[in-house]
Amino acid sequence: MSEPTLENIEDYNTLKGEKKKVVLAVILAGLIIGTIYVVASKAYATPSDSIPTQDTIKSVPVK
């Protein structure tokens, strides 16, 4: 079984038919999942009831 050459690939220059639908579906699914992730991370990333502190750690004790 040999690898296909460019002459044997039917849709080398343009995607047609079922392959085009699959590529568009994958791209659309990625965009939708990315949008959901961004919205969820903005909504749940920062707690609304956090307590501000001014203390800084000067040194970490070593045991």
CSV table of N, CA and C in Angstrom, one decimal:
chain,number,residue,atom,x,y,z
A,1,MET,N,0.9,-1.2,0.0
A,1,MET,CA,0.0,0.0,0.0
A,1,MET,C,0.9,1.2,0.0
A,2,SER,N,0.8,2.1,-1.0
A,2,SER,CA,1.6,3.2,-1.1
A,2,SER,C,0.8,4.5,-0.7
A,3,GLU,N,1.6,5.5,-0.4
A,3,GLU,CA,0.9,6.8,-0.1
A,3,GLU,C,0.3,7.4,-1.4
A,4,PRO,N,-0.8,8.2,-1.2
A,4,PRO,CA,-1.4,8.8,-2.4
A,4,PRO,C,-0.5,10.0,-2.9
A,5,THR,N,-0.5,10.2,-4.2
A,5,THR,CA,0.2,11.3,-4.7
A,5,THR,C,-0.8,12.5,-4.9
A,6,LEU,N,-0.3,13.7,-5.2
A,6,LEU,CA,-1.1,14.8,-5.3
A,6,LEU,C,-2.1,14.6,-6.5
A,7,GLU,N,-1.6,13.9,-7.5
A,7,GLU,CA,-2.5,13.6,-8.7
A,7,GLU,C,-3.7,12.7,-8.3
A,8,ASN,N,-3.5,11.9,-7.3
A,8,ASN,CA,-4.6,11.0,-6.9
A,8,ASN,C,-5.6,11.5,-5.9
A,9,ILE,N,-5.1,12.6,-5.2
A,9,ILE,CA,-6.0,13.2,-4.2
A,9,ILE,C,-7.1,14.0,-5.0
A,10,GLU,N,-8.3,13.7,-4.8
A,10,GLU,CA,-9.4,14.3,-5.6
A,10,GLU,C,-9.7,15.8,-5.2
A,11,ASP,N,-9.6,16.1,-3.9
A,11,ASP,CA,-9.9,17.5,-3.5
A,11,ASP,C,-8.7,18.2,-2.9
A,12,TYR,N,-7.6,18.1,-3.6
A,12,TYR,CA,-6.3,18.7,-3.1
A,12,TYR,C,-6.5,20.2,-3.0
A,13,ASN,N,-7.0,20.9,-3.9
A,13,ASN,CA,-7.1,22.4,-3.9
A,13,ASN,C,-8.3,22.9,-3.1
A,14,THR,N,-9.4,22.2,-3.2
A,14,THR,CA,-10.6,22.7,-2.5
A,14,THR,C,-11.2,21.5,-1.8
A,15,LEU,N,-11.8,21.8,-0.6
A,15,LEU,CA,-12.6,20.7,0.0
A,15,LEU,C,-14.0,20.7,-0.6
A,16,LYS,N,-14.5,19.6,-0.8
A,16,LYS,CA,-15.9,19.4,-1.3
A,16,LYS,C,-16.7,18.4,-0.6
A,17,GLY,N,-17.9,18.5,-0.6
A,17,GLY,CA,-18.8,17.5,0.0
A,17,GLY,C,-18.7,17.2,1.4
A,18,GLU,N,-18.6,16.0,1.8
A,18,GLU,CA,-18.7,15.5,3.2
A,18,GLU,C,-17.4,16.0,4.0
A,19,LYS,N,-16.3,16.0,3.3
A,19,LYS,CA,-15.1,16.5,4.0
A,19,LYS,C,-15.2,18.0,4.4
A,20,LYS,N,-15.8,18.8,3.6
A,20,LYS,CA,-16.0,20.2,3.9
A,20,LYS,C,-16.9,20.4,5.1
A,21,LYS,N,-18.0,19.6,5.1
A,21,LYS,CA,-18.9,19.6,6.2
A,21,LYS,C,-18.2,19.2,7.6
A,22,VAL,N,-17.4,18.2,7.5
A,22,VAL,CA,-16.7,17.7,8.7
A,22,VAL,C,-15.7,18.8,9.2
A,23,VAL,N,-15.0,19.4,8.3
A,23,VAL,CA,-14.0,20.5,8.7
A,23,VAL,C,-14.7,21.6,9.3
A,24,LEU,N,-15.8,22.1,8.7
A,24,LEU,CA,-16.6,23.2,9.2
A,24,LEU,C,-17.2,22.9,10.6
A,25,ALA,N,-17.7,21.6,10.7
A,25,ALA,CA,-18.2,21.2,12.0
A,25,ALA,C,-17.2,21.2,13.1
A,26,VAL,N,-16.0,20.7,12.8
A,26,VAL,CA,-14.9,20.7,13.8
A,26,VAL,C,-14.5,22.1,14.2
A,27,ILE,N,-14.4,23.0,13.2
A,27,ILE,CA,-14.0,24.4,13.5
A,27,ILE,C,-15.1,25.1,14.4
A,28,LEU,N,-16.4,24.9,14.0
A,28,LEU,CA,-17.5,25.5,14.7
A,28,LEU,C,-17.6,24.9,16.2
A,29,ALA,N,-17.4,23.6,16.3
A,29,ALA,CA,-17.4,23.0,17.7
A,29,ALA,C,-16.2,23.6,18.5
A,30,GLY,N,-15.1,23.8,17.9
A,30,GLY,CA,-14.0,24.4,18.7
A,30,GLY,C,-14.3,25.8,19.1
A,31,LEU,N,-14.9,26.6,18.2
A,31,LEU,CA,-15.3,28.0,18.6
A,31,LEU,C,-16.3,28.0,19.7
A,32,ILE,N,-17.3,27.1,19.6
A,32,ILE,CA,-18.3,27.1,20.6
A,32,ILE,C,-17.8,26.6,22.0
A,33,ILE,N,-16.9,25.6,22.0
A,33,ILE,CA,-16.3,25.1,23.2
A,33,ILE,C,-15.4,26.2,23.8
A,34,GLY,N,-14.6,26.9,23.0
A,34,GLY,CA,-13.8,28.0,23.4
A,34,GLY,C,-14.6,29.1,24.0
A,35,THR,N,-15.7,29.5,23.4
A,35,THR,CA,-16.6,30.5,24.0
A,35,THR,C,-17.1,30.2,25.3
A,36,ILE,N,-17.6,28.9,25.4
A,36,ILE,CA,-18.1,28.5,26.7
A,36,ILE,C,-17.0,28.5,27.8
A,37,TYR,N,-15.8,28.1,27.4
A,37,TYR,CA,-14.7,28.1,28.4
A,37,TYR,C,-14.4,29.5,28.9
A,38,VAL,N,-14.4,30.5,28.0
A,38,VAL,CA,-14.0,31.8,28.3
A,38,VAL,C,-15.1,32.4,29.2
A,39,VAL,N,-16.4,32.2,28.9
A,39,VAL,CA,-17.5,32.7,29.7
A,39,VAL,C,-17.4,32.1,31.1
A,40,ALA,N,-17.2,30.8,31.1
A,40,ALA,CA,-17.2,30.1,32.4
A,40,ALA,C,-16.0,30.5,33.3
A,41,SER,N,-14.9,30.7,32.6
A,41,SER,CA,-13.7,31.1,33.4
A,41,SER,C,-13.8,32.6,34.0
A,42,LYS,N,-14.5,33.4,33.2
A,42,LYS,CA,-14.7,34.8,33.7
A,42,LYS,C,-15.7,34.8,34.8
A,43,ALA,N,-16.7,34.0,34.7
A,43,ALA,CA,-17.8,34.0,35.7
A,43,ALA,C,-17.3,33.3,37.0
A,44,TYR,N,-16.5,32.3,37.0
A,44,TYR,CA,-16.1,31.6,38.2
A,44,TYR,C,-14.7,31.8,38.7
A,45,ALA,N,-13.9,32.6,38.0
A,45,ALA,CA,-12.5,32.8,38.3
A,45,ALA,C,-12.2,33.6,39.6
A,46,THR,N,-12.9,34.7,39.7
A,46,THR,CA,-12.7,35.6,40.8
A,46,THR,C,-13.9,35.6,41.8
A,47,PRO,N,-13.6,35.2,43.1
A,47,PRO,CA,-14.7,35.2,44.0
A,47,PRO,C,-15.2,36.6,44.4
A,48,SER,N,-16.5,36.7,44.6
A,48,SER,CA,-17.0,38.1,44.9
A,48,SER,C,-16.8,38.5,46.3
A,49,ASP,N,-16.6,37.5,47.2
A,49,ASP,CA,-16.5,37.8,48.6
A,49,ASP,C,-15.0,37.6,49.2
A,50,SER,N,-14.0,37.9,48.4
A,50,SER,CA,-12.7,37.8,48.8
A,50,SER,C,-12.3,38.9,49.8
A,51,ILE,N,-11.3,38.5,50.7
A,51,ILE,CA,-10.9,39.5,51.7
A,51,ILE,C,-9.5,40.0,51.3
A,52,PRO,N,-9.4,41.3,51.1
A,52,PRO,CA,-8.1,41.8,50.7
A,52,PRO,C,-7.1,41.8,51.8
A,53,THR,N,-5.9,41.5,51.6
A,53,THR,CA,-4.8,41.4,52.6
A,53,THR,C,-3.6,42.3,52.1
A,54,GLN,N,-2.9,42.8,53.1
A,54,GLN,CA,-1.7,43.6,52.8
A,54,GLN,C,-0.4,42.9,53.2
A,55,ASP,N,-0.5,41.8,53.9
A,55,ASP,CA,0.6,41.1,54.4
A,55,ASP,C,1.4,40.5,53.2
A,56,THR,N,2.7,40.7,53.3
A,56,THR,CA,3.6,40.0,52.3
A,56,THR,C,4.5,39.0,53.0
A,57,ILE,N,4.9,38.0,52.3
A,57,ILE,CA,5.7,37.0,52.9
A,57,ILE,C,7.2,37.4,52.6
A,58,LYS,N,7.9,37.6,53.7
A,58,LYS,CA,9.3,38.1,53.6
A,58,LYS,C,10.3,37.0,53.4
A,59,SER,N,10.0,35.9,54.1
A,59,SER,CA,10.9,34.7,53.9
A,59,SER,C,10.1,33.5,54.3
A,60,VAL,N,10.5,32.4,53.7
A,60,VAL,CA,9.8,31.1,53.9
A,60,VAL,C,10.7,30.3,54.8
A,61,PRO,N,10.2,29.9,56.0
A,61,PRO,CA,11.0,29.1,56.9
A,61,PRO,C,11.3,27.7,56.3
A,62,VAL,N,12.6,27.3,56.5
A,62,VAL,CA,13.0,26.0,56.0
A,62,VAL,C,13.2,25.1,57.2
A,63,LYS,N,12.6,23.9,57.1
A,63,LYS,CA,12.7,22.9,58.2
A,63,LYS,C,14.0,22.1,58.1
